[in-house]
mmCIF file of C-alpha atoms in Angstrom:
data_model
loop_
_atom_site.group_PDB
_atom_site.id
_atom_site.type_symbol
_atom_site.label_atom_id
_atom_site.label_comp_id
_atom_site.label_asym_id
_atom_site.label_seq_id
_atom_site.Cartn_x
_atom_site.Cartn_y
_atom_site.Cartn_z
ATOM 1 C CA MET A 591 -4.177 -8.610 -12.092
ATOM 2 C CA GLY A 592 -1.533 -11.095 -11.060
ATOM 3 C CA PHE A 593 -0.267 -11.442 -14.606
ATOM 4 C CA TYR A 594 1.091 -7.868 -14.731
ATOM 5 C CA HIS A 595 4.378 -7.009 -13.073
ATOM 6 C CA PRO A 596 3.844 -4.548 -10.179
ATOM 7 C CA ALA A 597 6.124 -1.968 -11.812
ATOM 8 C CA THR A 598 3.896 -2.031 -14.904
ATOM 9 C CA LEU A 599 0.809 -1.289 -12.804
ATOM 10 C CA VAL A 600 2.568 1.532 -10.924
ATOM 11 C CA THR A 601 3.745 3.121 -14.175
ATOM 12 C CA ASP A 602 0.255 2.912 -15.651
ATOM 13 C CA ALA A 603 -1.320 4.422 -12.532
ATOM 14 C CA VAL A 604 1.094 7.359 -12.603
ATOM 15 C CA ARG A 605 0.476 7.848 -16.332
ATOM 16 C CA HIS A 606 -3.261 8.128 -15.567
ATOM 17 C CA GLY A 607 -2.772 10.675 -12.784
ATOM 18 C CA VAL A 608 -3.245 8.296 -9.855
ATOM 19 C CA GLY A 609 -0.844 8.916 -6.984
ATOM 20 C CA VAL A 610 1.289 5.988 -5.847
ATOM 21 C CA ARG A 611 2.755 5.899 -2.365
ATOM 22 C CA PRO A 612 5.558 3.609 -1.263
ATOM 23 C CA ILE A 613 5.404 0.754 1.212
ATOM 24 C CA ASP A 614 5.303 2.169 4.738
ATOM 25 C CA VAL A 615 5.387 -0.144 7.735
ATOM 26 C CA THR A 616 3.345 2.390 9.724
ATOM 27 C CA ARG A 617 0.556 2.626 7.111
ATOM 28 C CA SER A 618 0.646 -0.243 4.600
ATOM 29 C CA THR A 619 -1.457 -3.366 4.956
ATOM 30 C CA TRP A 620 -0.651 -6.708 3.331
ATOM 31 C CA LEU A 621 -2.519 -5.727 0.157
ATOM 32 C CA CYS A 622 -2.387 -2.414 -1.665
ATOM 33 C CA ASP A 623 -4.999 0.091 -0.553
ATOM 34 C CA LEU A 624 -6.501 3.421 -1.617
ATOM 35 C CA GLU A 625 -5.869 6.532 0.448
ATOM 36 C CA PRO A 626 -7.171 10.074 0.091
ATOM 37 C CA ASP A 627 -4.904 12.269 -2.025
ATOM 38 C CA ASP A 628 -5.717 15.972 -2.252
ATOM 39 C CA ALA A 629 -2.895 16.565 -4.743
ATOM 40 C CA GLY A 630 -3.875 13.750 -7.097
ATOM 41 C CA VAL A 631 -5.990 14.124 -10.199
ATOM 42 C CA ARG A 632 -8.459 11.483 -9.046
ATOM 43 C CA GLY A 633 -8.480 12.325 -5.338
ATOM 44 C CA LYS A 634 -7.056 8.915 -4.409
ATOM 45 C CA ALA A 635 -3.593 7.416 -4.156
ATOM 46 C CA VAL A 636 -2.544 3.777 -4.079
ATOM 47 C CA ARG A 637 -0.507 2.754 -1.028
ATOM 48 C CA LEU A 638 1.652 -0.213 -1.941
ATOM 49 C CA GLY A 639 1.135 -3.235 0.271
ATOM 50 C CA LEU A 640 3.667 -5.033 2.418
ATOM 51 C CA ARG A 641 3.399 -8.073 0.132
ATOM 52 C CA TYR A 642 5.669 -6.245 -2.325
ATOM 53 C CA ALA A 643 8.549 -6.051 0.155
ATOM 54 C CA ALA A 644 10.979 -8.813 -0.784
ATOM 55 C CA GLY A 645 10.967 -11.655 1.725
ATOM 56 C CA PHE A 646 8.117 -10.239 3.801
ATOM 57 C CA ARG A 647 5.683 -12.877 5.042
ATOM 58 C CA GLU A 648 1.928 -12.410 5.318
ATOM 59 C CA GLU A 649 1.919 -13.644 8.928
ATOM 60 C CA THR A 650 4.378 -10.901 9.871
ATOM 61 C CA ALA A 651 2.273 -8.271 8.116
ATOM 62 C CA LYS A 652 -0.847 -9.420 9.970
ATOM 63 C CA ARG A 653 1.002 -9.138 13.311
ATOM 64 C CA ILE A 654 2.097 -5.606 12.412
ATOM 65 C CA GLU A 655 -1.473 -4.659 11.446
ATOM 66 C CA ALA A 656 -2.777 -6.077 14.751
ATOM 67 C CA ALA A 657 -0.172 -4.151 16.758
ATOM 68 C CA ARG A 658 -1.075 -0.907 14.963
ATOM 69 C CA ALA A 659 -4.776 -1.481 15.668
ATOM 70 C CA ALA A 660 -4.071 -2.070 19.355
ATOM 71 C CA ARG A 661 -2.022 1.100 19.913
ATOM 72 C CA PRO A 662 -3.642 4.379 20.887
ATOM 73 C CA SER A 663 -4.455 6.725 18.013
ATOM 74 C CA ARG A 664 -2.036 9.512 17.302
ATOM 75 C CA PRO A 665 -2.442 12.437 14.969
ATOM 76 C CA ARG A 666 -0.547 12.261 11.650
#
């Protein structure tokens, strides 16, 4: 869906009852992802990916993802 502006997709998702969560360096991956959402109509929410942060490079995102995978798990 590269021909739609990201804001258009977010607005459409919200209009259809899909939760949208912001970019979060502790949770986002390079691409957008689905997460469980108990409050949402559809039971899922879209987590925006790091690629939508202005100036953020994919190589940096991959290093962040690798560092998160290497750290011990902690409860959220």
